[in-house]
XYZ file of C-alpha atoms in Angstrom:
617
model
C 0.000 0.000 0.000
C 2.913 2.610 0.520
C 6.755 2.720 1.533
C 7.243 4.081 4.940
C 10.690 5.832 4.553
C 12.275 5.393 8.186
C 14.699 7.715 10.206
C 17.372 6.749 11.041
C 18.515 10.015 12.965
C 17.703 9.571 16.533
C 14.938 11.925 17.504
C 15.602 14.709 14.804
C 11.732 15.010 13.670
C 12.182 16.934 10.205
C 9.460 16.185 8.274
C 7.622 17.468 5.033
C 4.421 16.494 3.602
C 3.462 17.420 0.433
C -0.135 17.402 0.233
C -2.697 20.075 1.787
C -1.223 19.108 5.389
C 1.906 20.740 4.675
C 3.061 23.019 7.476
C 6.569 24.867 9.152
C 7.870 22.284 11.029
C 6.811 22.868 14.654
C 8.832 24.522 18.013
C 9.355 22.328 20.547
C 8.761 23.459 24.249
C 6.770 26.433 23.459
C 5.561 27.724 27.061
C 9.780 28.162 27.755
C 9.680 30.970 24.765
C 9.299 34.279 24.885
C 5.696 35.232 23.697
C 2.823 37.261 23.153
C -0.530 35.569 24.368
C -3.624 36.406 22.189
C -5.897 33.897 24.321
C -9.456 36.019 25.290
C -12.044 37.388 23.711
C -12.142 37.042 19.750
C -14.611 37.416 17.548
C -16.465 35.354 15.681
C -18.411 34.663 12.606
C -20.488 31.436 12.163
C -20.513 30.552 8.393
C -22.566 26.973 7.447
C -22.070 27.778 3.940
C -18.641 28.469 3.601
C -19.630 32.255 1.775
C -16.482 33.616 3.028
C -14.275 31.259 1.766
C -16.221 29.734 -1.733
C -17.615 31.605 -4.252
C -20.712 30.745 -5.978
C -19.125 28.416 -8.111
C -17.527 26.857 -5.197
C -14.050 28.088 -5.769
C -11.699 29.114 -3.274
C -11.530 32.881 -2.703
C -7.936 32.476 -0.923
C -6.417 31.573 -4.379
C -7.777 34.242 -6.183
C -5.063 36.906 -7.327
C -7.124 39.696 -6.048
C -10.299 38.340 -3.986
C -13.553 40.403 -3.318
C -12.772 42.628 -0.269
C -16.585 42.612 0.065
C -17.331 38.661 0.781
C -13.475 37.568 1.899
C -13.733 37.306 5.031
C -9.588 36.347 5.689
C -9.229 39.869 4.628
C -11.081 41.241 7.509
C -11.946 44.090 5.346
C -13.901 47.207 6.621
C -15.776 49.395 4.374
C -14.361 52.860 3.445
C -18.092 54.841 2.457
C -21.178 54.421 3.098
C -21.730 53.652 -0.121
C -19.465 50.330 -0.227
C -20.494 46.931 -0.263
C -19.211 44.704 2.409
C -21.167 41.670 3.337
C -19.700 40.882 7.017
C -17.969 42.969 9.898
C -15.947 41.567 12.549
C -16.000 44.560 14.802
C -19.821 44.615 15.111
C -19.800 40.444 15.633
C -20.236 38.732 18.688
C -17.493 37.802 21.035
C -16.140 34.373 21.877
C -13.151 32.647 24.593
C -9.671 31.640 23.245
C -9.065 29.000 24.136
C -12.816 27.177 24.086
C -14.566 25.387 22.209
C -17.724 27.110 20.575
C -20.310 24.643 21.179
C -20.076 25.039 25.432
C -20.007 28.436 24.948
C -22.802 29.827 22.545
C -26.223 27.833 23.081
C -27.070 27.985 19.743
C -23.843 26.266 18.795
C -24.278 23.192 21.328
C -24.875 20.860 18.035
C -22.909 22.965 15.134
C -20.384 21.170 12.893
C -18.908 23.872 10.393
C -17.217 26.312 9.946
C -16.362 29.237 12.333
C -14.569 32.677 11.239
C -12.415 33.686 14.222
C -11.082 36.913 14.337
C -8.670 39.084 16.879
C -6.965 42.326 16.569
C -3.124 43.567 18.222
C -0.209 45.456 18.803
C 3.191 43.702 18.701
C 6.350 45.405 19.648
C 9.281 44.878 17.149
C 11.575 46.393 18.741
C 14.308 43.469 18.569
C 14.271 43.822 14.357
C 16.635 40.841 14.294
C 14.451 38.280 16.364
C 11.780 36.627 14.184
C 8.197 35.990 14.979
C 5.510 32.546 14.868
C 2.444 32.112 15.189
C 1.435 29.087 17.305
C -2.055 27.630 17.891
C -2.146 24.804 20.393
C -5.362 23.020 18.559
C -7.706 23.997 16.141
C -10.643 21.286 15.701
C -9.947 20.124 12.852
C -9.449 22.189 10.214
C -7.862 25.505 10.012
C -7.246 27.755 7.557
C -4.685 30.654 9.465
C -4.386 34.383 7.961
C -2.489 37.436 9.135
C -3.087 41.058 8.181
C -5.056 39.125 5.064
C -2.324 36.830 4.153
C -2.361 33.231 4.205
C -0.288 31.254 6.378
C -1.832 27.472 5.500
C -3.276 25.170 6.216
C -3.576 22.599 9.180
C -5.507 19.426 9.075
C -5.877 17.571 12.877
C -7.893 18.317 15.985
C -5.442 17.492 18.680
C -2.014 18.773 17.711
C -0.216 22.174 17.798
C 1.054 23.865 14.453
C 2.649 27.029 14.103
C 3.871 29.598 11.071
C 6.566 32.511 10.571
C 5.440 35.753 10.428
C 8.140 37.945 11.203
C 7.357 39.514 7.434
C 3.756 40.121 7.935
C 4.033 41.867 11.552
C 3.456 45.998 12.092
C 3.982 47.645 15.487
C -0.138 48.240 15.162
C -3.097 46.854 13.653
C -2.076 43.240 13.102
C -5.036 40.895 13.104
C -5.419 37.489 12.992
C -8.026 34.826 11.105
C -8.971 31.272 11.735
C -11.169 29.309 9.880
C -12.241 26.821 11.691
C -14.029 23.727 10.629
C -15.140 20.607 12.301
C -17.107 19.071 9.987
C -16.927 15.161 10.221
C -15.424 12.934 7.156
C -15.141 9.398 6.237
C -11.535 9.873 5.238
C -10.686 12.232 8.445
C -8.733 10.844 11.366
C -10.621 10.295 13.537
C -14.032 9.362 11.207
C -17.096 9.957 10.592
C -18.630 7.895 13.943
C -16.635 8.322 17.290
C -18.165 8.493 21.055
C -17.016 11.575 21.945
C -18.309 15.289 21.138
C -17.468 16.602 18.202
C -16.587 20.205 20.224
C -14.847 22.864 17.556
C -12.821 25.422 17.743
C -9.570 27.000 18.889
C -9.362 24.626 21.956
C -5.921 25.422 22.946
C -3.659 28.376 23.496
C -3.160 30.772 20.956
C 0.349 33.277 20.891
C 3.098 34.383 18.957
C 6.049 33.098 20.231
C 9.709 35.693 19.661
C 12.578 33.908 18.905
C 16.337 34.889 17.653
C 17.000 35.272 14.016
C 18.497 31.262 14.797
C 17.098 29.521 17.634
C 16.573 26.005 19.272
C 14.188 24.529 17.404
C 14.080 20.949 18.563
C 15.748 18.954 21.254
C 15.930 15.474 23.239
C 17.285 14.391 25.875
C 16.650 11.397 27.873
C 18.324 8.437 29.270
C 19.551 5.955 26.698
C 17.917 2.645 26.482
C 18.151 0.408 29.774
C 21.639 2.491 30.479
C 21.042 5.241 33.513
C 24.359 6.256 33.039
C 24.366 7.975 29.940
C 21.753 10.439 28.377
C 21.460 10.761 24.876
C 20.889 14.049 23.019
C 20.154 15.241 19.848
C 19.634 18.934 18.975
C 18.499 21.344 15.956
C 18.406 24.585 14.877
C 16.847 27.014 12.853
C 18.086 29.920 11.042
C 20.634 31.122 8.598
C 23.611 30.717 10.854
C 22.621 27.157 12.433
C 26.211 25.599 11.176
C 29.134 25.084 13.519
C 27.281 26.844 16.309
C 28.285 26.062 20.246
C 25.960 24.522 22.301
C 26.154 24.189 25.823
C 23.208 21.419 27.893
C 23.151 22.293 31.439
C 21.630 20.080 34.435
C 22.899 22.073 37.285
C 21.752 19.850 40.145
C 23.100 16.987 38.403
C 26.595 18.658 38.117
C 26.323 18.582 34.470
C 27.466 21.048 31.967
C 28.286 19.985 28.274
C 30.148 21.811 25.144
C 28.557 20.724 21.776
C 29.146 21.654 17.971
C 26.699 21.463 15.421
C 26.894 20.199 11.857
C 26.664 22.232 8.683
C 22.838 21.155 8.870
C 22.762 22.804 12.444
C 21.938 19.419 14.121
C 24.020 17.582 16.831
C 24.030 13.671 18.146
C 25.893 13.127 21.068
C 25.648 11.959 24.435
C 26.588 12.731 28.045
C 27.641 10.710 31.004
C 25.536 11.002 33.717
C 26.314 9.322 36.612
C 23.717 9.317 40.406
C 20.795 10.713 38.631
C 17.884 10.570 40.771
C 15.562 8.936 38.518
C 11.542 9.645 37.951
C 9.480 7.246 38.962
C 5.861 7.024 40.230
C 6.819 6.850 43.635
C 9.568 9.890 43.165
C 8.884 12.041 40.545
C 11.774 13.929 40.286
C 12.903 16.730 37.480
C 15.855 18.335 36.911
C 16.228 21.781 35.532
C 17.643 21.780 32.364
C 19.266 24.811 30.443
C 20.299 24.696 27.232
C 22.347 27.884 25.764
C 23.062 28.865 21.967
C 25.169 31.889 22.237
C 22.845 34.252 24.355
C 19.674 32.614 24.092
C 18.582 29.979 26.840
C 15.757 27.541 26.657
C 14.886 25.915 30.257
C 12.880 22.765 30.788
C 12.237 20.484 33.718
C 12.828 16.936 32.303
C 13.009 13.624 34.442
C 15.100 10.476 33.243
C 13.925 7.052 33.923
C 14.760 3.601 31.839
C 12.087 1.731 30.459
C 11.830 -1.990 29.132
C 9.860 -5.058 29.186
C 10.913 -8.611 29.966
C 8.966 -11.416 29.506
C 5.225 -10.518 31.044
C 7.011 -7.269 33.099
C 6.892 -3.961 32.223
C 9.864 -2.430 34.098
C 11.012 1.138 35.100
C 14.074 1.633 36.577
C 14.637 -1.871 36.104
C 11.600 -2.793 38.690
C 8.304 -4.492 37.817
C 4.824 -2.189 37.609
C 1.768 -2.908 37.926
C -0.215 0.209 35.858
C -3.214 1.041 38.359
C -4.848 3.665 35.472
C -7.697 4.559 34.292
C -8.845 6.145 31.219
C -9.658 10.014 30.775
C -11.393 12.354 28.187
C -10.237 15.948 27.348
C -13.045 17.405 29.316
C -14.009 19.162 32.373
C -18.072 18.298 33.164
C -17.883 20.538 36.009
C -17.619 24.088 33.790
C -18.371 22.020 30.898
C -16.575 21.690 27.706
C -13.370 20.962 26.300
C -10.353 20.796 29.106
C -7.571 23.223 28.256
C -6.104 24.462 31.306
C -3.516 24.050 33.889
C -6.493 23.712 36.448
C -8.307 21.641 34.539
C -5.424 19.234 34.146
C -5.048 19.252 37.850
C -8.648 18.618 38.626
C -8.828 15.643 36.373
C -5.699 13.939 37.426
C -6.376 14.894 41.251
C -9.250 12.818 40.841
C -7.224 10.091 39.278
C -4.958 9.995 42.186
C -7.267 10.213 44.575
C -8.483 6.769 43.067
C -4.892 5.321 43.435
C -3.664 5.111 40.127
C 0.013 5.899 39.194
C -1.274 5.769 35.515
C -3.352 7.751 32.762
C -4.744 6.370 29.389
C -5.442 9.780 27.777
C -8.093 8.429 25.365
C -8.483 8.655 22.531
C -5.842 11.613 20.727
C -3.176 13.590 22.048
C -3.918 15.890 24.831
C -3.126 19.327 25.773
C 0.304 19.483 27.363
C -1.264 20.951 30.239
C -1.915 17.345 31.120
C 1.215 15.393 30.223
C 3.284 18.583 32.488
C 0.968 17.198 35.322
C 1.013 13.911 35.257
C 4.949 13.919 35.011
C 4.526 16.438 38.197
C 2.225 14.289 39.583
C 4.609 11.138 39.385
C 1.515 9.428 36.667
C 2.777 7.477 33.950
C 0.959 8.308 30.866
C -0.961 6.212 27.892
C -0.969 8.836 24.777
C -2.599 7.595 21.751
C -3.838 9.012 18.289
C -7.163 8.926 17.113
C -7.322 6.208 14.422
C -10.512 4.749 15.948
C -12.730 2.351 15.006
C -12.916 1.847 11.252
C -10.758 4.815 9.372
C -10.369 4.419 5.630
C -7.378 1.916 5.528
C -6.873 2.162 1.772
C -6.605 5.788 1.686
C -2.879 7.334 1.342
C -4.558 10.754 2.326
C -6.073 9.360 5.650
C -2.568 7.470 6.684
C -0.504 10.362 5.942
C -2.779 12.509 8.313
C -2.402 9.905 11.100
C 1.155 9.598 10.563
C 1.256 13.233 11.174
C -0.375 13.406 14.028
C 1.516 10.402 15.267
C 4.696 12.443 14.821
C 3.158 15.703 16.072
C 2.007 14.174 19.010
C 5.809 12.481 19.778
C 7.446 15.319 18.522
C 6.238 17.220 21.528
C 6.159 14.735 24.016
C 9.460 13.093 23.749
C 11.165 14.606 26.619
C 8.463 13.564 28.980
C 9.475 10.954 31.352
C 5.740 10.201 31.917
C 4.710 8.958 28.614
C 5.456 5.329 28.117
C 3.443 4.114 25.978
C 2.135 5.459 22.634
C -0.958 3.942 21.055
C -1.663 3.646 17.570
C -5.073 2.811 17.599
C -8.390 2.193 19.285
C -10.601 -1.060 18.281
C -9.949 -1.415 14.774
C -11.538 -4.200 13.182
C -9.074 -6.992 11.923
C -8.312 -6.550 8.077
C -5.141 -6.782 6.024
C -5.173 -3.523 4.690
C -6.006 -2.494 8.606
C -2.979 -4.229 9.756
C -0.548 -2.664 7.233
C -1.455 0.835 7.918
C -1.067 0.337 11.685
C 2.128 -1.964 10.943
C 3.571 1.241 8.976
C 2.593 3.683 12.236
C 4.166 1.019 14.353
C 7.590 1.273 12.176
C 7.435 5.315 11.613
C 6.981 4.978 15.592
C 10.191 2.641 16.629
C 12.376 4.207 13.842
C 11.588 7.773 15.965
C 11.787 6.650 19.514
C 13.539 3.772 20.426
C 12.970 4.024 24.085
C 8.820 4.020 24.556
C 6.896 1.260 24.331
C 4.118 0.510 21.917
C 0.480 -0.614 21.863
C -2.800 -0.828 20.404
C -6.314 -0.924 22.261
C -7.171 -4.615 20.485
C -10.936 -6.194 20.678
C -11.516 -9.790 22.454
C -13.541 -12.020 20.755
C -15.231 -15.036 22.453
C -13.550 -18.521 20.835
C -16.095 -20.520 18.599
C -16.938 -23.671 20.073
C -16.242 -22.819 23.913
C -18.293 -21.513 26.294
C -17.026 -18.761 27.629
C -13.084 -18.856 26.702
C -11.975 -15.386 25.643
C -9.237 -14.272 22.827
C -7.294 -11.847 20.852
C -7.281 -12.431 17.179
C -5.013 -10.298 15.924
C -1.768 -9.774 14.197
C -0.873 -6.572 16.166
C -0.103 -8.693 19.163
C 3.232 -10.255 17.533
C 4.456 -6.083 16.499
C 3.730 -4.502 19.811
C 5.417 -4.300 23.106
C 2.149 -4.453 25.316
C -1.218 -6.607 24.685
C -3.826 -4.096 25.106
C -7.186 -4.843 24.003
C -10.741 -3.509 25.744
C -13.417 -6.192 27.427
C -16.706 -5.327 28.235
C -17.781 -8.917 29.614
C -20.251 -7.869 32.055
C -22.191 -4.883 29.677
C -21.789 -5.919 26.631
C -21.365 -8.855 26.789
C -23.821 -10.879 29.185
C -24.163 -9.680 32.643
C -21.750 -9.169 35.914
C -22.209 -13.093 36.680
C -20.465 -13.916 32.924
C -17.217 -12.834 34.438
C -17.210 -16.070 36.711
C -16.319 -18.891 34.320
C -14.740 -16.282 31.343
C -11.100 -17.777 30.534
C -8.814 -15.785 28.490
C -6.395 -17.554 26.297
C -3.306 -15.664 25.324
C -0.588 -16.809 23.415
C 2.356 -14.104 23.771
C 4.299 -14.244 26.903
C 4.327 -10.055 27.126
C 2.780 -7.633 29.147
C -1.069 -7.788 29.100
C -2.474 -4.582 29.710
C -6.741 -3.875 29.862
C -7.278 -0.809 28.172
C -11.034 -0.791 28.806
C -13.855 -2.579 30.602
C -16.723 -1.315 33.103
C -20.301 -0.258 32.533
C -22.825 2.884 32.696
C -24.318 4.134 36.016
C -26.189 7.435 36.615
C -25.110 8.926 40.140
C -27.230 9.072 42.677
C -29.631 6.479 41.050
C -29.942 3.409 43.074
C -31.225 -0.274 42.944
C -30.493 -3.526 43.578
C -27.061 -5.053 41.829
C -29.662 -6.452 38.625
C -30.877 -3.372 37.812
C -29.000 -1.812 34.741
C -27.571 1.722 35.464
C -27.882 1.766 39.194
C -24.563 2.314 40.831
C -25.207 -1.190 42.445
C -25.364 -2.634 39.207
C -21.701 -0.706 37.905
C -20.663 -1.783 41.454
C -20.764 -5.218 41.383
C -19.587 -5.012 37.772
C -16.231 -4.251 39.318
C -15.980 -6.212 41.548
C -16.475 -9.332 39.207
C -14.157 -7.733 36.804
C -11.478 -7.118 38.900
C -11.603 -11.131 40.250
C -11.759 -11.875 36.306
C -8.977 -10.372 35.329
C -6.506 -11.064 38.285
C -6.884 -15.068 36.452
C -5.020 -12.955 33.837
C -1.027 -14.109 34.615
C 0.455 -11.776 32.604
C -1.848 -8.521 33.745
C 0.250 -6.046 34.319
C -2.374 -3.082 34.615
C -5.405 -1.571 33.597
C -7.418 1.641 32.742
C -10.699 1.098 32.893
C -13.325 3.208 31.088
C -13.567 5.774 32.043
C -12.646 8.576 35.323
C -15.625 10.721 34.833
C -19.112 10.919 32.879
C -18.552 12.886 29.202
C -20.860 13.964 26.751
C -21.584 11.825 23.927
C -24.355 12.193 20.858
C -24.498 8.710 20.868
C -25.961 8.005 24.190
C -29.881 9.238 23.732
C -31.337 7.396 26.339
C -33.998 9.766 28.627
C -33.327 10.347 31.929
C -30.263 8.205 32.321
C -27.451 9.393 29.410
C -29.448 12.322 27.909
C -25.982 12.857 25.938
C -23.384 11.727 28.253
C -21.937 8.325 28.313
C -22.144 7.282 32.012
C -19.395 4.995 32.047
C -17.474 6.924 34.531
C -16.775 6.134 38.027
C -17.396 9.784 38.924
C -20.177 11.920 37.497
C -18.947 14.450 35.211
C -19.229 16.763 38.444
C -16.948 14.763 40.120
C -19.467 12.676 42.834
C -18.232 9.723 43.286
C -20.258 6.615 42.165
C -19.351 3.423 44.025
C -17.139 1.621 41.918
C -14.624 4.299 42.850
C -14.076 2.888 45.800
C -13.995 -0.497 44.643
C -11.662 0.634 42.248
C -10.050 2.220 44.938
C -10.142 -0.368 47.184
C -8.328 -3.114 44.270
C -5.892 -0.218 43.847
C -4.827 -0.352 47.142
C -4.049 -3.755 47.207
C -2.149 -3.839 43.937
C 0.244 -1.076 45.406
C 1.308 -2.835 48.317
C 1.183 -6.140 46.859
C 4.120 -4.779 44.222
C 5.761 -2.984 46.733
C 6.059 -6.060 48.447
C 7.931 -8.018 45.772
């Protein structure tokens, strides 16, 4: 179906794409930059029809030579008489929070998929001439179309990752603005589909700024332990600009007594590695960063980074060289209790407060990347973290447009997160039904994903299937299992499948002496409504769900964690039952305001004795 072309530079993600996608490649570490916020009120424009962007003949107004000022909307024209026609105005618009998503926000926009016009005027000091200027937007669902002062920047295709542009060019000390087009309009060949259990919530979800960098700058960096080996840390640099060759560059860990001299090539990159000897590594338990400073002549870039080893061996997973069992559980991008899309520091620290508070020294963040709010925290936090793209369910296997967009977020999403000690695991995929042209494009992500980062480990939420002929004897049928590191796959024996009781005499066959790791299982309970332990969405009923679950899978011998779905209620246009989902899928073990339902505690409870039975070995 296509030739992956593997890296073979260790963590150096330069890529180009040259298809509709294409973009600058990105900045890594953006919150340690200098930069201008534009987060706040914009303005907005909704637009069903696409007027400002189509003509009547459905052709693109952006790739006109000279476009009509009067139904353009990227130009954010005003009118200059009375007497001129001009079919929109931004200034007389209504108002709407960056970052947000619209449909939380404007009532009448609770159910719109389309397109949005956002809009926001400023002032930008230039007094540094020789530094240069980009424009980066955290998230945009899921398609943007980016203008300054009328020019286009691009185009970005993706829901869930950052992007940014240069416009050092277009900037004036006054009167800059700024367009999005915004579009989340669901597609059979989009990544994620057409169908997904999630809302569809649109908009500039993340933070919006220009960032102010020197004329050549630090583009991209890792640095990490190298594999199993805690005494050396492996680095790789880049930088961009017009004098990026032979350039000094100095990596600082003060605490660890660490300061290192390095030269770049003539393609401003460096390879190298440092000797590090009685780091105190992250882990769980200790989640411990180190300061890191690296300098390119007088420019510094600071980040707090944590080193840690990671392998498996035989059935273990092991950090630091120990054995873990993952107590997780799995967690949407939302906040119920203000409602809408999660964005914030606060948010991150309400949603994985909660997850502590259950026990768990592990996150699945289902089922894309999430805001880096939430991977900062967790590694603060001492969580490990699941992060997975959103090739879910049934995406079009076949198409080389769909596979290069979920390659791209693939890299996007490692790109950022490489320096995290926190993420172990990347997923490729969420219950994909078994095909062979589904098996080569995840086999492809799997290889694009190794040949990248050596050092994480690599799964795939599989499906169980019950084995003809037996009566209760459960197994995974799929080729994934002999390419991946961990055996993930999702169970919902108990809701799905049968009742709580089927859990008793389920056996689950697995061939693969690796980790086995359940990415989902649980049921739907609405808080506060109550019953005996038969009676479908009563928290008696979720209850006991767990508890049979939990005595299932411990039969498991390879287990070696779980997430199960999910930490709190989120909306969902597929759950229309009256009175008990009216829109939200109530698989959580919290409501989406955060009461507790009482699996929690039996959650809890199982937690408890997982953590001092492997603390104990």
């Amino acid at each position: 179906m296509r030739t992956i072309k593997l890296l073979l530079i260790l963590a150096i993600f330069v890529f180009s794409f040259n298809s509709s996608m294409s973009q600058e490649v990105n900045i890594i570490s953006i919150n340690s930059r200098t930069s201008l916020s534009l987060n706040g009120s914009w303005k907005y424009v909704v637009d069903p029809y696409e007027t400002g962007y189509y003509d009547y003949r459905r052709e693109a107004r952006d790739q006109r030579a000279n476009p009509s000022k009067s139904e353009a909307l990227f130009l954010g024209y005003k009118a200059q008489s009375p007497s001129e026609r001009v079919e929109y105005d931004f200034d007389k618009s209504e108002n709407i929070m960056v970052p947000g998503d619209w449909n939380s926000q404007i009532e009448k926009l609770f159910y719109y998929e389309g397109s949005v016009w956002y809009y926001k005027k400023f002032d930008y000091d230039l007094s540094t001439e020789a530094n240069r200027q980009f424009l980066h937007i955290g998230a945009a669902n899921y398609e943007a179309d980016v203008y300054v002062n009328g020019t286009k920047l691009g185009k970005h295709i993706g829901g869930f990752t950052a992007f940014n542009y240069e416009i050092s060019h277009l900037l004036k000390p006054t009167g800059n603005f700024v367009i999005v087009k915004v579009d989340n309009t669901r597609g059979l060949e989009k990544v994620p589909t057409i169908n997904t259990d999630w809302w569809n919530y649109g908009g500039l979800t993340r933070d919006v700024k220009i960032v102010d960098v020197p004329a050549t700058f630090v583009q991209d960096y890792y640095i990490q332990l190298a594999k199993n080996d805690p005494k050396t840390i492996d680095v790789s640099l880049e930088l961009n600009g017009a004098n990026k060759a032979n350039q000094s560059i100095i990596i600082e860990i003060p605490k660890a007594g660490i300061k290192v001299r390095f030269i770049t090539d003539e393609n401003g990159k460096l390879i190298g590695q440092i000797p590090a000897r009685n780091l105190q590594l992250w882990s769980p338990e200790n989640p411990h960063l180190y300061e890191v400073k690296i300098t390119h002549q007088k420019h510094e870039v600071l980040d707090r980074i944590g080193f840690r080893t990671l392998d498996t061996q035989g059935s273990d997973i092991l950090v630091n060289g120990k054995s873990v069992f993952l107590r997780g559980i799995s967690i949407h991008e939302e906040n119920g209790i203000k409602g809408g899309r999660a964005h914030s520091l606060e948010d991150a620290k309400l949603l994985l407060g909660w997850a502590k508070e259950l026990g768990c020294n592990f996150v699945r963040l289902a089922h894309y990347p999430h805001n880096e709010n939430m991977i900062r925290v967790a590694e603060e936090m001492g969580l490990m973290v699941w992060s997975e793209v959103p090739v879910y369910w049934t995406i079009q296997w076949e198409n080389e447009e769909t596979y290069q967009n979920a390659e791209k977020q693939l890299i996007d999403m490692i790109f950022r997160d490489k320096n995290r000690a926190s993420v172990i695991i990347w997923s490729m995929a969420n219950e994909t039904p078994v095909s062979t042209e589904r098996t080569e494009f995840l086999s492809n992500m799997i290889n694009t994903t190794r040949s990248i980062d050596s050092i994480r480990l690599i799964s795939a939420a599989l499906e169980r299937h019950t084995q003809e002929g037996t009566k209760n004897t459960q197994i995974i049928a799929d080729p994934l299992q002999e390419l991946v590191d961990v055996i993930s796959f999702n169970e919902y024996i108990g809701w799905y499948a049968g009742l709580p009781e089927s859990c008793n005499d389920a056996v689950f066959d697995i061939q693969f002496n690796k980790p086995v790791f359940i990415s989902e299982f649980g049921g739907g309970a609405l808080y506060g409504y109550h019953g005996d332990k038969g009676t479908l969405w009563t928290e008696e009923f979720q209850e006991e769900l767990y508890i049979q679950s939990t005595l299932m899978l411990e039969k498991i011998p390879q287990l070696r964690g779980m997430t199960p779905w999910i930490l709190s209620d989120f909306r969902s246009p597929r759950r229309l039952l009256p009175e008990i989902q009216d829109g939200w899928n109530r698989k959580g073990v919290l409501s989406e305001k955060g009461d507790k339902k009482k699996a929690f505690y039996i959650l809890q409870q199982y937690y408890d004795s997982k953590k001092l039975e492997y603390l104990n070995k």
